[in-house]
Short mmCIF file of C-alpha atoms in Angstrom, two decimals:
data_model
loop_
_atom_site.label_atom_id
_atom_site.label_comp_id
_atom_site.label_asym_id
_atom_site.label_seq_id
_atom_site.Cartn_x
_atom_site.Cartn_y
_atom_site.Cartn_z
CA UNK A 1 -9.51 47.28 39.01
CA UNK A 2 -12.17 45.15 38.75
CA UNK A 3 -15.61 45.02 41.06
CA UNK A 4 -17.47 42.48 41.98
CA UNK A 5 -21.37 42.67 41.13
CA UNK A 6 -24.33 41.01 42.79
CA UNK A 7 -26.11 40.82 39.57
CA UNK A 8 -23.51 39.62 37.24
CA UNK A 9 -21.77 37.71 39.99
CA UNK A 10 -21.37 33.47 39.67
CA UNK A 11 -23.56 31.52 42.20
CA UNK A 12 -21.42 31.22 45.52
CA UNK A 13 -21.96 28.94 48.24
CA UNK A 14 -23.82 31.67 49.98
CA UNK A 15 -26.10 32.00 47.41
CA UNK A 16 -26.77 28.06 47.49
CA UNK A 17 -27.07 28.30 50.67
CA UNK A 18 -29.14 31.15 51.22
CA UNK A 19 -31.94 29.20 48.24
CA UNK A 20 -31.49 26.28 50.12
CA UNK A 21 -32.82 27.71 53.73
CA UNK A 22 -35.14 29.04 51.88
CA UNK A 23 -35.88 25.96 50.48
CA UNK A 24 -36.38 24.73 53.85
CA UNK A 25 -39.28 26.87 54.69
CA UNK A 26 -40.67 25.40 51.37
CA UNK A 27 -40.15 21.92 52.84
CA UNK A 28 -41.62 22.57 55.78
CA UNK A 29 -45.21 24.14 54.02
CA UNK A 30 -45.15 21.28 51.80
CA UNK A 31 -44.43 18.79 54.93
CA UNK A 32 -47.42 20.62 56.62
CA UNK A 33 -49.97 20.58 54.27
CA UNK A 34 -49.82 17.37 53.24
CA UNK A 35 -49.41 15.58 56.37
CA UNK A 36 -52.74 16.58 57.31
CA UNK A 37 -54.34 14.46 54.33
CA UNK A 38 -52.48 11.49 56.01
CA UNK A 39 -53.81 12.15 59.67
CA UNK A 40 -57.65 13.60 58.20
CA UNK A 41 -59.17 10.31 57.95
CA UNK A 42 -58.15 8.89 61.13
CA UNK A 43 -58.76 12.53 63.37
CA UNK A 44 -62.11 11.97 61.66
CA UNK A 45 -62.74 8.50 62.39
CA UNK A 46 -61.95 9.52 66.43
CA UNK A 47 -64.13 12.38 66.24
CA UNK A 48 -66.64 10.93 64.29
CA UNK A 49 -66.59 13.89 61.19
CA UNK A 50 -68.47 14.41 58.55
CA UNK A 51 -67.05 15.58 55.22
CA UNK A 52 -68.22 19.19 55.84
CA UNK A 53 -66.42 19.30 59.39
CA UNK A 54 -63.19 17.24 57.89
CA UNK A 55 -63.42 19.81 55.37
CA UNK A 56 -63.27 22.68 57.61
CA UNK A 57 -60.29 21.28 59.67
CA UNK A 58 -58.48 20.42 56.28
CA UNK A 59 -58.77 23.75 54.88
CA UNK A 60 -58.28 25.83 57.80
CA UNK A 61 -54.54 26.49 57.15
CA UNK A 62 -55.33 27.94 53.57
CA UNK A 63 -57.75 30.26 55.20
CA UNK A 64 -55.16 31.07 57.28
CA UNK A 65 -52.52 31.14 54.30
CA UNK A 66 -54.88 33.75 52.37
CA UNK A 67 -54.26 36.03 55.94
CA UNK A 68 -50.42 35.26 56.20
CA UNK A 69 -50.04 36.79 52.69
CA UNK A 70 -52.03 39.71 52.89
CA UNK A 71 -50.62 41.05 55.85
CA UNK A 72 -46.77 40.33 56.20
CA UNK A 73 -45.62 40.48 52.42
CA UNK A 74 -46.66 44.02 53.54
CA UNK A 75 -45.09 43.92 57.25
CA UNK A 76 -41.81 42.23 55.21
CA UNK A 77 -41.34 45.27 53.10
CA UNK A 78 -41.87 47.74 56.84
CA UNK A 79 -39.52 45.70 58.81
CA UNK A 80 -37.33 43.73 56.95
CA UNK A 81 -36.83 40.38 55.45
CA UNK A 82 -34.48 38.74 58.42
CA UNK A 83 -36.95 38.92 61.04
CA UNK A 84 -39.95 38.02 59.42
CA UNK A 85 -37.95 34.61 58.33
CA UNK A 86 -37.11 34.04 61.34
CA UNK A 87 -40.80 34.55 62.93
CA UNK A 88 -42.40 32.07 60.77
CA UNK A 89 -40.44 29.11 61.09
CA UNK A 90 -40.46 29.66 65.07
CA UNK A 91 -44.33 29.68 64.84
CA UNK A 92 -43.99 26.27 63.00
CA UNK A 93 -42.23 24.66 65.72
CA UNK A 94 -44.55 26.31 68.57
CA UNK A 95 -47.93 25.27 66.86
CA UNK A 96 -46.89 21.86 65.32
CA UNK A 97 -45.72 20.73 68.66
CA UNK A 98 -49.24 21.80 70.10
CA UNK A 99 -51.32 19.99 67.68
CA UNK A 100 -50.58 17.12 69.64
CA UNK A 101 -52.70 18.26 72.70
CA UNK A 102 -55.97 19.22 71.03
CA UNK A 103 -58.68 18.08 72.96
CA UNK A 104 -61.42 19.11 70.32
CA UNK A 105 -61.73 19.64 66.66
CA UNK A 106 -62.04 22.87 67.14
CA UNK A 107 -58.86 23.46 68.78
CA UNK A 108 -56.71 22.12 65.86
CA UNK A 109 -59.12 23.95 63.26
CA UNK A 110 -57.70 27.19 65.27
CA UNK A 111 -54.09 25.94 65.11
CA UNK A 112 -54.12 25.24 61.56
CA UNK A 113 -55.33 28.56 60.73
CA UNK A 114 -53.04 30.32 62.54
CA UNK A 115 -50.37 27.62 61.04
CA UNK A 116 -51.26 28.93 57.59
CA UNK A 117 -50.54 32.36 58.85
CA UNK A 118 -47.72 31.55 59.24
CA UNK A 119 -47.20 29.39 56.19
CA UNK A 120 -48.38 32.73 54.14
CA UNK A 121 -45.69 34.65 55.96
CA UNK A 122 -43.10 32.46 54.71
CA UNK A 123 -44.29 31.61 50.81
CA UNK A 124 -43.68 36.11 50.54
CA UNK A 125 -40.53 35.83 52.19
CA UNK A 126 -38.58 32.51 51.28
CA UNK A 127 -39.21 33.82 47.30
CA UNK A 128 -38.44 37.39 47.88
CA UNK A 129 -35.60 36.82 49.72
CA UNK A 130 -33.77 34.14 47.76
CA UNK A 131 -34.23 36.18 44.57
CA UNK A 132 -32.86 39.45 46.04
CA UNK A 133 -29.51 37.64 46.48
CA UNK A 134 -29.37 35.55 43.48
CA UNK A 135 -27.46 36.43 40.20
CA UNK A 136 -29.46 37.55 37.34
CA UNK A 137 -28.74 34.70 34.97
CA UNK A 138 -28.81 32.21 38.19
CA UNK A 139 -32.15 33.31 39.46
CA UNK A 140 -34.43 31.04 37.64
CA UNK A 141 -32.03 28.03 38.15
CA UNK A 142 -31.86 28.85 42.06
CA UNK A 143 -36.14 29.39 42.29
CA UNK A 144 -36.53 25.91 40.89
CA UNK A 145 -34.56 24.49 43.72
CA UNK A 146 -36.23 26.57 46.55
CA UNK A 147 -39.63 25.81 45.06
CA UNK A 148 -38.78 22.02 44.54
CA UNK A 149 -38.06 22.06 48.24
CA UNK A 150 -42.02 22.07 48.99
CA UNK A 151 -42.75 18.74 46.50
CA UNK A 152 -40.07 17.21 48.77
CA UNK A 153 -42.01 18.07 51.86
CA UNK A 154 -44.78 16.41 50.50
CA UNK A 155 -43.17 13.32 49.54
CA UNK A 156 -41.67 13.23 53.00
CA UNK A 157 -44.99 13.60 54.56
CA UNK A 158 -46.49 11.05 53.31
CA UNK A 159 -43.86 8.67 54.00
CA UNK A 160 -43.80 9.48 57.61
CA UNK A 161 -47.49 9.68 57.76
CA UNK A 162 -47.51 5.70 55.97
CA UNK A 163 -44.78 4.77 58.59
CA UNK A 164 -46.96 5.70 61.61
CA UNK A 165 -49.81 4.19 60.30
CA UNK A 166 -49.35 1.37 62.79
CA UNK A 167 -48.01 3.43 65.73
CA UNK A 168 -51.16 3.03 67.45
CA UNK A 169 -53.58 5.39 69.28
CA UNK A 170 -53.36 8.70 68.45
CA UNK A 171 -51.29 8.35 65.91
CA UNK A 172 -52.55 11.40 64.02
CA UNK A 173 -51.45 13.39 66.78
CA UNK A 174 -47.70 12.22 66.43
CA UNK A 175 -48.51 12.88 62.72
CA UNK A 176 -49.34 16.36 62.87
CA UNK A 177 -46.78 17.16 65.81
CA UNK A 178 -43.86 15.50 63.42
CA UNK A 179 -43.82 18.95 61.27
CA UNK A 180 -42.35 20.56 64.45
CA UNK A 181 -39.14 18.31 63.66
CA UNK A 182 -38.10 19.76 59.94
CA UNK A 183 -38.68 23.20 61.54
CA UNK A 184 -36.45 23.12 64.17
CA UNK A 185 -33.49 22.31 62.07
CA UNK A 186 -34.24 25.21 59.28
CA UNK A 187 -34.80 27.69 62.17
CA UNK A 188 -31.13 26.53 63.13
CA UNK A 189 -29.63 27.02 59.93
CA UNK A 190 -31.41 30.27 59.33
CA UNK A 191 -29.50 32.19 61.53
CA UNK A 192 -27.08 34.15 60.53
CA UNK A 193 -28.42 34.78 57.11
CA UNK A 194 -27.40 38.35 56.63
CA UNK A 195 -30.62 41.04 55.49
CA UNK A 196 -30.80 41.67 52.32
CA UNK A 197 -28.68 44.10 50.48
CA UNK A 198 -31.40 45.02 48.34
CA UNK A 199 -34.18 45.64 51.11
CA UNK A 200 -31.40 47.47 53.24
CA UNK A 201 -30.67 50.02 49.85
CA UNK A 202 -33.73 51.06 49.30
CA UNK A 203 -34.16 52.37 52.91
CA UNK A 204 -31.11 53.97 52.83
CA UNK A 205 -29.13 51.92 54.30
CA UNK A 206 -25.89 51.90 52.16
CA UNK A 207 -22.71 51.13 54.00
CA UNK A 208 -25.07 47.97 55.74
CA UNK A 209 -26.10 46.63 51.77
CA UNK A 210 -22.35 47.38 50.93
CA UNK A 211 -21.24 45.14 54.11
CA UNK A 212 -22.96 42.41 53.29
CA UNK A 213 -21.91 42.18 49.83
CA UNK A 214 -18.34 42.51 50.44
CA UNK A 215 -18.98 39.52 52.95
CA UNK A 216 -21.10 37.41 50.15
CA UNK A 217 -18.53 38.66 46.74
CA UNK A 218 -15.27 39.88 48.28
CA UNK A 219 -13.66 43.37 48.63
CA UNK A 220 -14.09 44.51 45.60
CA UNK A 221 -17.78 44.06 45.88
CA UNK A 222 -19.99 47.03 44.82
CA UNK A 223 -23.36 48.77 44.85
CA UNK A 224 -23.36 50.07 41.50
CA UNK A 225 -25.90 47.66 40.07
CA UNK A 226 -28.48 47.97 42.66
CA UNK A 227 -28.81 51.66 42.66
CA UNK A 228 -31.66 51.81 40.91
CA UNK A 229 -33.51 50.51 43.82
CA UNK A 230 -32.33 53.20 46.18
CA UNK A 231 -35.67 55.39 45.90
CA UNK A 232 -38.19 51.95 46.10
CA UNK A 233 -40.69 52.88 48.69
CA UNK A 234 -43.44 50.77 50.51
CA UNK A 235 -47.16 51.53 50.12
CA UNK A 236 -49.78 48.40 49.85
CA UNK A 237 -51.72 50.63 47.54
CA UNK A 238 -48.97 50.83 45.04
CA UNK A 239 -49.10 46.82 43.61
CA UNK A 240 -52.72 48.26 42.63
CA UNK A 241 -51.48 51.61 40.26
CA UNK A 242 -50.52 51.29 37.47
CA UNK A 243 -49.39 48.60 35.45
CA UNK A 244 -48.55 46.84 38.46
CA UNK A 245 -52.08 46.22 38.89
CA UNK A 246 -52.20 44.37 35.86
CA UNK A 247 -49.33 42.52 36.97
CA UNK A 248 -50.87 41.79 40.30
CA UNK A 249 -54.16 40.16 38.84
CA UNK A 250 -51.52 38.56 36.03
CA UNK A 251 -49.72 36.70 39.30
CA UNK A 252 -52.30 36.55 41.51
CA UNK A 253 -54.69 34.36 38.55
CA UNK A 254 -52.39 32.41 37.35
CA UNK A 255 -51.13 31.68 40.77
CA UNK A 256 -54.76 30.27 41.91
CA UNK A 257 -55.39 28.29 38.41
CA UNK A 258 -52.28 26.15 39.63
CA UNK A 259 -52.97 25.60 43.09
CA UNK A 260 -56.86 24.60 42.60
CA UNK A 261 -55.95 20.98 41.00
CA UNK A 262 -52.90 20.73 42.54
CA UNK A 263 -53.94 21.10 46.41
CA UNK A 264 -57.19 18.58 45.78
CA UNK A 265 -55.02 15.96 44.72
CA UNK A 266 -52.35 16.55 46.87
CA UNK A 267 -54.42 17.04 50.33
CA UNK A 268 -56.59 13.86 49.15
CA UNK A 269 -54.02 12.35 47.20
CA UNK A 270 -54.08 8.68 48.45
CA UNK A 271 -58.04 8.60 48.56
CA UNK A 272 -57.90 9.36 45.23
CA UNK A 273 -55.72 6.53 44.07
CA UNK A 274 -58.01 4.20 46.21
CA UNK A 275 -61.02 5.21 44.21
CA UNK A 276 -59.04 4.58 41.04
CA UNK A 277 -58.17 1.16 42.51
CA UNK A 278 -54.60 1.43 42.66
CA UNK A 279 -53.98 0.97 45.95
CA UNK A 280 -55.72 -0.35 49.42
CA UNK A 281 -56.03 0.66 52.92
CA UNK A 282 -52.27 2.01 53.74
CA UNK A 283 -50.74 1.47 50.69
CA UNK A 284 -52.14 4.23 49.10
CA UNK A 285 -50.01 6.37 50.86
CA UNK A 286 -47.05 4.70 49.34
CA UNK A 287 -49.09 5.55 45.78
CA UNK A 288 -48.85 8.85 47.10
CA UNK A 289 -45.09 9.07 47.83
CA UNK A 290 -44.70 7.82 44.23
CA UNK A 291 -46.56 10.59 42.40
CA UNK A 292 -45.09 12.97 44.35
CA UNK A 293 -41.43 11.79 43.40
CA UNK A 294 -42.66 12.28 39.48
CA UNK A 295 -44.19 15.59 41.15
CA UNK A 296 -40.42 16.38 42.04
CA UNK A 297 -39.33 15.51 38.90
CA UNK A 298 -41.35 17.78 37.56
CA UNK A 299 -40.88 20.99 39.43
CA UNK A 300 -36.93 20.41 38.79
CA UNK A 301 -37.14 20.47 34.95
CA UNK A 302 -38.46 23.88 34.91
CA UNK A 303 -34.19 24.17 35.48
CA UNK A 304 -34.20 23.23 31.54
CA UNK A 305 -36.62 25.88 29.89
CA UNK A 306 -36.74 28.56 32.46
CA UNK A 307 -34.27 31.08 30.71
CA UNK A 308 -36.05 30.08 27.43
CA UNK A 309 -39.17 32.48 28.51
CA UNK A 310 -41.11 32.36 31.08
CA UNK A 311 -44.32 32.68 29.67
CA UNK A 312 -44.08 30.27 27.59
CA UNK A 313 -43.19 27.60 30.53
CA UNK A 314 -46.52 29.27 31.83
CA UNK A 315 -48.57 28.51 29.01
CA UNK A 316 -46.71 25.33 27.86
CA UNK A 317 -47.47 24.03 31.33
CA UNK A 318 -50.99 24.86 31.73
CA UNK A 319 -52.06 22.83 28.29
CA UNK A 320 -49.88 19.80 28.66
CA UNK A 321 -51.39 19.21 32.17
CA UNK A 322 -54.68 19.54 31.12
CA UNK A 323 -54.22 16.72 28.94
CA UNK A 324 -53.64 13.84 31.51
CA UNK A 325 -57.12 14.95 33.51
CA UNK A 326 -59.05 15.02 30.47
CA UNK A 327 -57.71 10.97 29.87
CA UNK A 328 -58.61 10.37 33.71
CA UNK A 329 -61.59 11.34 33.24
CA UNK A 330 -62.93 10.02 30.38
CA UNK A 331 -61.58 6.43 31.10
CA UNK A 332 -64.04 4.44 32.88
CA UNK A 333 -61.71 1.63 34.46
CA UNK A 334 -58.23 2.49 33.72
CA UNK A 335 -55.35 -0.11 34.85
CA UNK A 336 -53.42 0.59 37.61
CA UNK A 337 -50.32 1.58 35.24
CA UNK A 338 -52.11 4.16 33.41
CA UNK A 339 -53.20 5.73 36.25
CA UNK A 340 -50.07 6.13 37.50
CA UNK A 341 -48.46 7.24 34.06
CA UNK A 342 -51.38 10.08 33.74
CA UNK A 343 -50.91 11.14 37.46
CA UNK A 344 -47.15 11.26 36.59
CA UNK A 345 -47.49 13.08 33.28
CA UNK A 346 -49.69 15.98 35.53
CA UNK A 347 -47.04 15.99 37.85
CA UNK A 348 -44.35 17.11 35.42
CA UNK A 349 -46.24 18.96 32.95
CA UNK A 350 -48.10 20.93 35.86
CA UNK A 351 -45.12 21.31 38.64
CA UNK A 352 -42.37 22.54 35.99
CA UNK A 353 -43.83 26.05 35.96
CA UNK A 354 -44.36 25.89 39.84
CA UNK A 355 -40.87 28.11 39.93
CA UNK A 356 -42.42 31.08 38.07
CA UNK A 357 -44.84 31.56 41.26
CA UNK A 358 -41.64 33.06 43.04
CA UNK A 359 -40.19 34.27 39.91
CA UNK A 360 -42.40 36.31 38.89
CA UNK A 361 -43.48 38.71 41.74
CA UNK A 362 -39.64 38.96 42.33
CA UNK A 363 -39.19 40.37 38.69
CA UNK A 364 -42.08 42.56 37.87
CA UNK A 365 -41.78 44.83 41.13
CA UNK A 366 -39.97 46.42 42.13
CA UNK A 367 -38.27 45.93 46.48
CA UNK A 368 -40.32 48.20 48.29
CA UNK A 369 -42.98 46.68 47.59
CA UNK A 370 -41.56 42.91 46.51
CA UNK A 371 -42.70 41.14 49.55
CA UNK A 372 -45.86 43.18 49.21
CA UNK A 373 -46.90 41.55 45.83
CA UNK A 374 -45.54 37.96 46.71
CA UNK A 375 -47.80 38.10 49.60
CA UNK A 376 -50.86 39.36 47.82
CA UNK A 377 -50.43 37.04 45.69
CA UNK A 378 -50.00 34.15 48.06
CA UNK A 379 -53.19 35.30 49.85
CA UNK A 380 -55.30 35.10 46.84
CA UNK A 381 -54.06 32.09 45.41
CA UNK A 382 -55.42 30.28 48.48
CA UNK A 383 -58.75 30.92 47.18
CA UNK A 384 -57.75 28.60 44.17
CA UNK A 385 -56.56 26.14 46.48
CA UNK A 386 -59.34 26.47 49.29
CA UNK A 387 -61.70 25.57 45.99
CA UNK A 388 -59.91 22.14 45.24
CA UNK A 389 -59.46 21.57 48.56
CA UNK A 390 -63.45 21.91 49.59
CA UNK A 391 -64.48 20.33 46.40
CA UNK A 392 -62.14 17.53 46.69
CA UNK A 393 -63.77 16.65 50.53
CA UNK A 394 -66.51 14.03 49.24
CA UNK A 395 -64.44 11.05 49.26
CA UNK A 396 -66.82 8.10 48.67
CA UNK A 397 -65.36 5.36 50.43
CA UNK A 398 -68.01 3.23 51.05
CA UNK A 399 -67.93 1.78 47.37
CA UNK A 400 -66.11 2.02 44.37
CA UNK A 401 -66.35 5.38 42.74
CA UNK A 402 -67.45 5.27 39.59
CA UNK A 403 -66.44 6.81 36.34
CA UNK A 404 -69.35 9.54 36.12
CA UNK A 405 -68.32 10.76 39.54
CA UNK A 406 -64.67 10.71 38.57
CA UNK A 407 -64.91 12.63 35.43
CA UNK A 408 -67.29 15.43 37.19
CA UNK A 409 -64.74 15.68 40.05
CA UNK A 410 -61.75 16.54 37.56
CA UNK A 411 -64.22 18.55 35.02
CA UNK A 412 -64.54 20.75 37.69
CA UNK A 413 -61.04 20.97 38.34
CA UNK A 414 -59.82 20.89 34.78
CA UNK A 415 -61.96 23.49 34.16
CA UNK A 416 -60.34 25.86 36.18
CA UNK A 417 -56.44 24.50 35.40
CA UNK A 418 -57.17 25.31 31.15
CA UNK A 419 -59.43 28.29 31.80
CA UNK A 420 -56.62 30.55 32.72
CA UNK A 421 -54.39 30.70 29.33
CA UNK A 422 -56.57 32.84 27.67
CA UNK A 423 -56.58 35.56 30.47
CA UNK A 424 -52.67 35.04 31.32
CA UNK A 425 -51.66 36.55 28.35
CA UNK A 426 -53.73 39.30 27.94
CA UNK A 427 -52.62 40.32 31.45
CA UNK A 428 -49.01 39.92 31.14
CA UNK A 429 -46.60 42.49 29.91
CA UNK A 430 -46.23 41.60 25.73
CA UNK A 431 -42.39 40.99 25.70
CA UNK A 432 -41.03 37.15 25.39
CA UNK A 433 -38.10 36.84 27.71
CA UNK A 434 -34.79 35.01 27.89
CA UNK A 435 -32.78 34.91 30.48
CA UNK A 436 -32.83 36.48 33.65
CA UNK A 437 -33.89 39.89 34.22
CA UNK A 438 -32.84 42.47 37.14
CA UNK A 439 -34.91 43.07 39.76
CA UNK A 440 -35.09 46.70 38.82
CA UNK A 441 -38.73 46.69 36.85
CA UNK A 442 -39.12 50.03 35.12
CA UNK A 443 -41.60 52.16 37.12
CA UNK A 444 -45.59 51.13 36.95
CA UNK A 445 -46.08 54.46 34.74
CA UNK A 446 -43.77 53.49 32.49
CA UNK A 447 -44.36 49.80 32.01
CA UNK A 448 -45.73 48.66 28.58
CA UNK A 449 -49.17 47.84 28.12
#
C-alpha cells in the first residue's frame, strides 16, 4: 500500500494556506514598518523633531526587532510554534490600536519598540513554520510567496498612508493605528492552524505529529521521513558549535547586507524620490507605491531560479543590485524615468533573493533549534537595517539635494550591499544546490567545512 509523505507530498491547500497566513504576518511587518515613513514627517512637524529625535522614533521598532529575535526564536523552539504565532499578531492589534493615543514622542518611541518585539517574534516563526510543513521540492516556491507577502505590506502602506494625507488633524495617528486593521483579520485566519508535526516529533510527541499529518495528507499519511528529527533538542548555545556557527554568521551577514539599503530606502522612500525630483509634496508617496510594485515583482521571481541554487541567487543578487546605486549615484541630474528604471532594476535584482532569508535558517538546522537560528538571525540583521535606517534620517528638504550628497548617501550604503559576497562564500557550506533539500541537516560535527 502506498503512504503518504510530508516531504515528497504535492502542495495541498493546507499547505497554501498555511504559507499564506504566514504570509500575513509578513504583510503586516511590511505594513508596519513602512507606514511609519508615511506618518514620520508629519508626527515630526506636530512635535517639532529634529532628525536625531525622528530618527529615534523611526528606528525604535528595529531596536525592538533585534530583541524579538533573540529571545523567542529561542522561546519558539521551548514552547511551540502555535502559540508563539498566535502571540505576535495579538500584540499587533493591541499596540497599533494604541499608537493612536500617544500623548508624547516618547510614548510611541516605547510602543514601537515593543512593536518590533513583536515583529521579531513573528519574522522566526512565520519562516520556520511555513517551511516545516512544506514539501521538499515546494519549499522554495512556497517561501517566495510568504516573503513576497511583506513587499505587499509595504505597497499597501503607502497607499493608505497617501490616501489619508488629507484626512486632517492627526492624521498620523489614524496612520499608525490603521496596522491594527490587517492584523485582526490574520489573527482570525490563524486559528486553527494545527502545530507543527515536525516541532511536535522531536519532543516526542508522535501519535500528535502523526495526527496532524493524516489530517493535512490522508490516512495513509506517515512519519517515516521525519524521523530523523526525533532526537533534535533545544539549547541557544548549540547555533554557536560547530559548523552551525559558521552557518549562523553565514545567515546572520548576509541577512544584514540586505536589509541596510533596503530599510533606508524603504522607511524614507518617498523623501528620496523628492530629492531626486520625481515627485512633489504627496505624490511622492504614489512614487513610492510604484517602486514597491517593481519591489514585488522582484521578490516573486526568486519563484524562477530558486531550485537552480541558492547561492547563486545570493550572489547573483547582491552584484546586479549594486549596479543600479552605483548609476544613481554617479548621475548628477537624472530624468525622472531613469530614476524610476534604476530604483526598479534594485528592486528586482535586490528583492529576488529576499526568499533565501527564510530559506536558509529553515535548511541548515536542524528543528530544535530552527526557530532558534531564524531568530538570531532576525535580531542581528536589524543592526544592518538600524544602520540604513539612522543614516538615511538627514533628509534635506529645505533645497534640492545635490549630486555630491546623493552619491555619499548611497556610497555608504552600496558599500555595505557589495561588501558581503566575498565573505558569503567563504562562510557557506561548499556544495551548489538544486532543488529542495530536507530539513534534516546532517549534525554540526559532521557538516563539511
Amino acid at each position: 500500500m502506498s503512504t503518504a509523505s510530508l516531504e515528497k507530498s504535492r502542495p495541498t491547500r493546507t499547505h497554501w494556506l498555511i504559507t499564506l497566513y504566514a504570509g500575513g504576518g509578513e504583510f503586516c511587518d511590511g505594513y508596519i514598518l513602512s507606514i511609519i515613513g508615511v506618518a514620520l514627517p508629519l508626527l515630526a512637524a506636530d512635535y517639532h523633531l529634529n532628525s536625531f529625535d525622528s530618527g529615534v522614533v523611526g528606528s525604535a521598532s528595529l531596536v525592538g526587532m533585534f530583541a524579538g529575535g533573540l529571545v523567542f526564536g529561542y522561546v519558539t523552539d521551548r514552547v511551540g510554534r502555535q502559540k508563539v504565532y498566535l502571540f505576535d499578531i495579538a500584540a499587533f492589534i493591541l499596540l497599533s490600536a494604541a499608537q493612536f493615543f500617544v500623548s508624547d514622542p516618547w510614548q510611541l518611541t516605547v510602543l514601537r519598540f515593543l512593536m518590533g518585539i513583536a515583529i521579531g517574534a513573528d519574522f522566526a516563526i512565520a519562516g520556520t513554520i511555513a517551511s516545516e510543513f512544506a514539501p521538499r521540492n515546494s519549499r522554495g516556491p512556497l517561501l517566495v510567496i510568504m516573503v513576497t507577502m511583506w513587499s505587499v505590506g509595504a505597497a499597501v502602506a503607502y497607499v493608505v498612508g497617501w490616501a489619508m494625507m488629507s484626512s486632517g488633524h492627526d492624521n498620523w495617528r489614524w496612520m499608525l493605528a490603521s496596522s491594527a486593521i490587517p492584523a485582526v483579520l490574520i489573527l482570525l485566519l490563524r486559528f486553527g492552524t494545527p502545530e507543527s508535526p515536525r516541532w511536535l516529533l522531536s519532543k516526542g510527541r508522535n501519535q500528535e505529529a502523526e495526527a496532524v499529518l493524516k489530517q493535512m495528507l490522508g490516512p495513509d499519511a506517515t512519519l517515516a521521513d521525519l524521523e530523523a528529527d526525533t532526537a533534535s533538542r533545544t539549547r541557544y548555545t548549540d547555533i554557536f558549535r560547530g559548523a552551525y556557527l559558521r552557518r549562523t554568521i553565514f545567515v546572520s551577514v548576509f541577512w544584514a547586507c540586505q536589509l541596510l539599503p533596503i530599510y533606508a530606502i524603504t522607511t524614507y522612500e518617498p523623501t528620496i524620490l523628492s530629492s531626486f525630483g520625481l515627485a512633489d509634496g504627496n505624490d511622492s508617496y504614489l512614487g513610492s507605491v510604484v517602486v514597491q510594485i517593481f519591489f514585488v515583482l522582484g521578490s516573486l521571481s526568486g519563484i524562477l531560479v530558486i531550485n537552480k541554487g541558492r547561492r547563486t541567487l545570493l550572489l547573483w543578487s547582491f552584484g546586479l543590485s549594486a549596479i543600479p546605486l552605483l548609476c544613481l549615484a554617479a548621475l548628477a541630474r537624472p530624468a525622472p524615468a531613469v530614476v524610476v528604471v534604476l530604483f526598479a532594476a534594485f528592486g528586482v535584482a535586490a528583492f529576488s533573493s529576499q526568499c533565501l532569508q527564510a530559506i536558509y535558517p529553515s535548511e541548515l538546522f536542524p528543528t530544535g533549534v530552527r526557530a532558534t537560528a531564524n531568530g538570531f538571525a532576525t535580531g542581528i540583521s536589524r543592526v544592518g537595517a538600524a544602520i540604513g535606517t539612522w543614516g538615511a534620517r538627514r533628509p534635506r528638504p529645505q533645497h534640492p539635494v545635490g549630486h555630491a550628497a546623493r552619491r555619499g548617501d548611497l556610497r555608504h550604503r552600496l558599500g555595505h550591499v557589495v561588501r558581503p559576497r566575498a565573505g558569503d562564500q567563504r562562510a557557506h557550506p561548499r556544495r551548489r544546490q538544486r532543488g529542495g533539500r530536507g530539513l534534516q541537516p546532517p549534525r554540526a560535527s559532521s557538516c563539511p567545512p
